[in-house]
XYZ file of C-alpha atoms in Angstrom:
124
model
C 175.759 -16.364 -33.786
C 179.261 -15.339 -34.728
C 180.720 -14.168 -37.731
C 183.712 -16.233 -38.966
C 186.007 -14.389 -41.191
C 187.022 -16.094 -44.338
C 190.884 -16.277 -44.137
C 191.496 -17.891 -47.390
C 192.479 -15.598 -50.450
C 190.648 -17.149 -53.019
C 186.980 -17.451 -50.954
C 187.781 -14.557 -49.322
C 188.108 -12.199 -52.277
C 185.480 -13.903 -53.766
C 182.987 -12.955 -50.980
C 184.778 -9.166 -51.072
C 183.420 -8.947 -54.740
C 180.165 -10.765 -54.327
C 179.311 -8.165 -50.961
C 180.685 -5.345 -53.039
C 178.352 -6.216 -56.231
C 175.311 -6.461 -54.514
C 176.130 -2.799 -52.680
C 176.275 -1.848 -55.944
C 173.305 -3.488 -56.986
C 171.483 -1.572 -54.120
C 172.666 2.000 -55.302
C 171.670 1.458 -58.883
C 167.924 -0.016 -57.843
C 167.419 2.161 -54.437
C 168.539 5.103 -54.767
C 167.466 8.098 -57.044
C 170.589 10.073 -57.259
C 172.277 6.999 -58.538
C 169.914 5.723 -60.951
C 169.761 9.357 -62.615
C 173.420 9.227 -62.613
C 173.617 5.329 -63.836
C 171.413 6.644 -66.624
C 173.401 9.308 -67.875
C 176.729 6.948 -67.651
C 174.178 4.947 -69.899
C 173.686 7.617 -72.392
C 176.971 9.099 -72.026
C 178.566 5.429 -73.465
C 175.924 5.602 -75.964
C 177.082 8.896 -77.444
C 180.853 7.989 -76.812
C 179.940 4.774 -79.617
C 178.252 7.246 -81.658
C 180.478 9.460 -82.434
C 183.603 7.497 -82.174
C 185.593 9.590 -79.295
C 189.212 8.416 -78.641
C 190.431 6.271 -76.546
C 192.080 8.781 -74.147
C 188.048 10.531 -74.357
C 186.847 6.907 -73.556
C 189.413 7.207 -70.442
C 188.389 10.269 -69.096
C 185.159 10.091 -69.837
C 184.736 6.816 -67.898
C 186.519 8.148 -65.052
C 184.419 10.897 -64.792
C 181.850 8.056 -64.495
C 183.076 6.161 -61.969
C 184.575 9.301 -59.780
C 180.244 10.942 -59.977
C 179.019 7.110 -58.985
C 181.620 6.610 -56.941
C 181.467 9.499 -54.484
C 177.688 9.378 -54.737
C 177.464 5.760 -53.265
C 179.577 7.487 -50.208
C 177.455 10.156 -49.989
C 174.553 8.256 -49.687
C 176.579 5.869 -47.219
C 177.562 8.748 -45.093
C 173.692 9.832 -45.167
C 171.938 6.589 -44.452
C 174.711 6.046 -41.081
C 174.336 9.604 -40.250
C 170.218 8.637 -39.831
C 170.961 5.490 -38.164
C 172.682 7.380 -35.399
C 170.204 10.590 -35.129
C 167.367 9.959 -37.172
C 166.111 13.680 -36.012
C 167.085 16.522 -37.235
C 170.080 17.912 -35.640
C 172.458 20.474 -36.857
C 175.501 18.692 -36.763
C 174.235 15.876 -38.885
C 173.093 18.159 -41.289
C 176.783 19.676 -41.732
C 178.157 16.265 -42.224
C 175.681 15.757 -44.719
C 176.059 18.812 -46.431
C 179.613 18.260 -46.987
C 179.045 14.704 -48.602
C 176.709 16.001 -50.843
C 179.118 19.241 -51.729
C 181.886 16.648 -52.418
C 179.173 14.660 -55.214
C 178.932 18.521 -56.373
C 182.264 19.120 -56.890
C 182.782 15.293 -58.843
C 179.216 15.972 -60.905
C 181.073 19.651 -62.199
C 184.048 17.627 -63.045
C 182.303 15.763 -65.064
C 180.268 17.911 -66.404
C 183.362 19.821 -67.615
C 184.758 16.785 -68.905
C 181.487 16.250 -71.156
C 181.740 19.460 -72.717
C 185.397 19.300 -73.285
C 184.841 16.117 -75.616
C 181.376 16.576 -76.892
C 181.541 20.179 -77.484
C 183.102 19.740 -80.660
C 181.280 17.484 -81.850
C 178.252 18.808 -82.142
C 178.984 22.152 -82.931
């Protein structure tokens, strides 16, 4: 069977968003990392309502969100093709995985930093 792309802008965007929601879907109800990190989004909204951060906070802080979830659902991406290919240990792989996961690091510190920065005051 061949696949037929969908050439039309309105059906074709529509598909876009309806392949890209359910990729989401699978992150949030598959994978660990992300459903830790959905979780503290979650909470993280829930204490932005609480105690009525600005709307520049709300920015950043949902940023900081979106960047952690974001590069995570790469990560894992780069991960699950990297074990499609080799699905053995090899050394190689294991570098390219490394440096998906260090780039989740480096977006998890950032927002880290960026939850202190608002909440910080706030409850001390």
């Amino acid at each position: 069977m061949e696949f037929q792309k969908d050439n039309t802008f309105f059906t074709g965007r529509l598909k876009s968003v309806t392949y890209a929601f359910k990729g989401a879907l699978k992150l949030i109800t598959t994978e660990h990392s992300i459903m830790v990190q959905f979780s503290i989004g979650i909470l993280l909204t829930i204490a932005g309502l609480y105690f009525g951060i600005t709307t520049t906070e709300w920015l950043f802080q949902t940023m900081a969100i979106g960047l952690v979830l974001s590069i995570e659902g790469l990560n894992t991406a780069v991960e699950k093709v990297a074990d499609f290919i080799h699905p053995n240990y090899h050394e190689r792989i294991g570098f390219i995985k490394d440096i998906a996961a260090g780039a989740v690091f480096f977006a998890a510190i950032t927002a880290i930093i960026i939850g202190l920065i608002i909440y910080m005051p706030r409850i001390s």
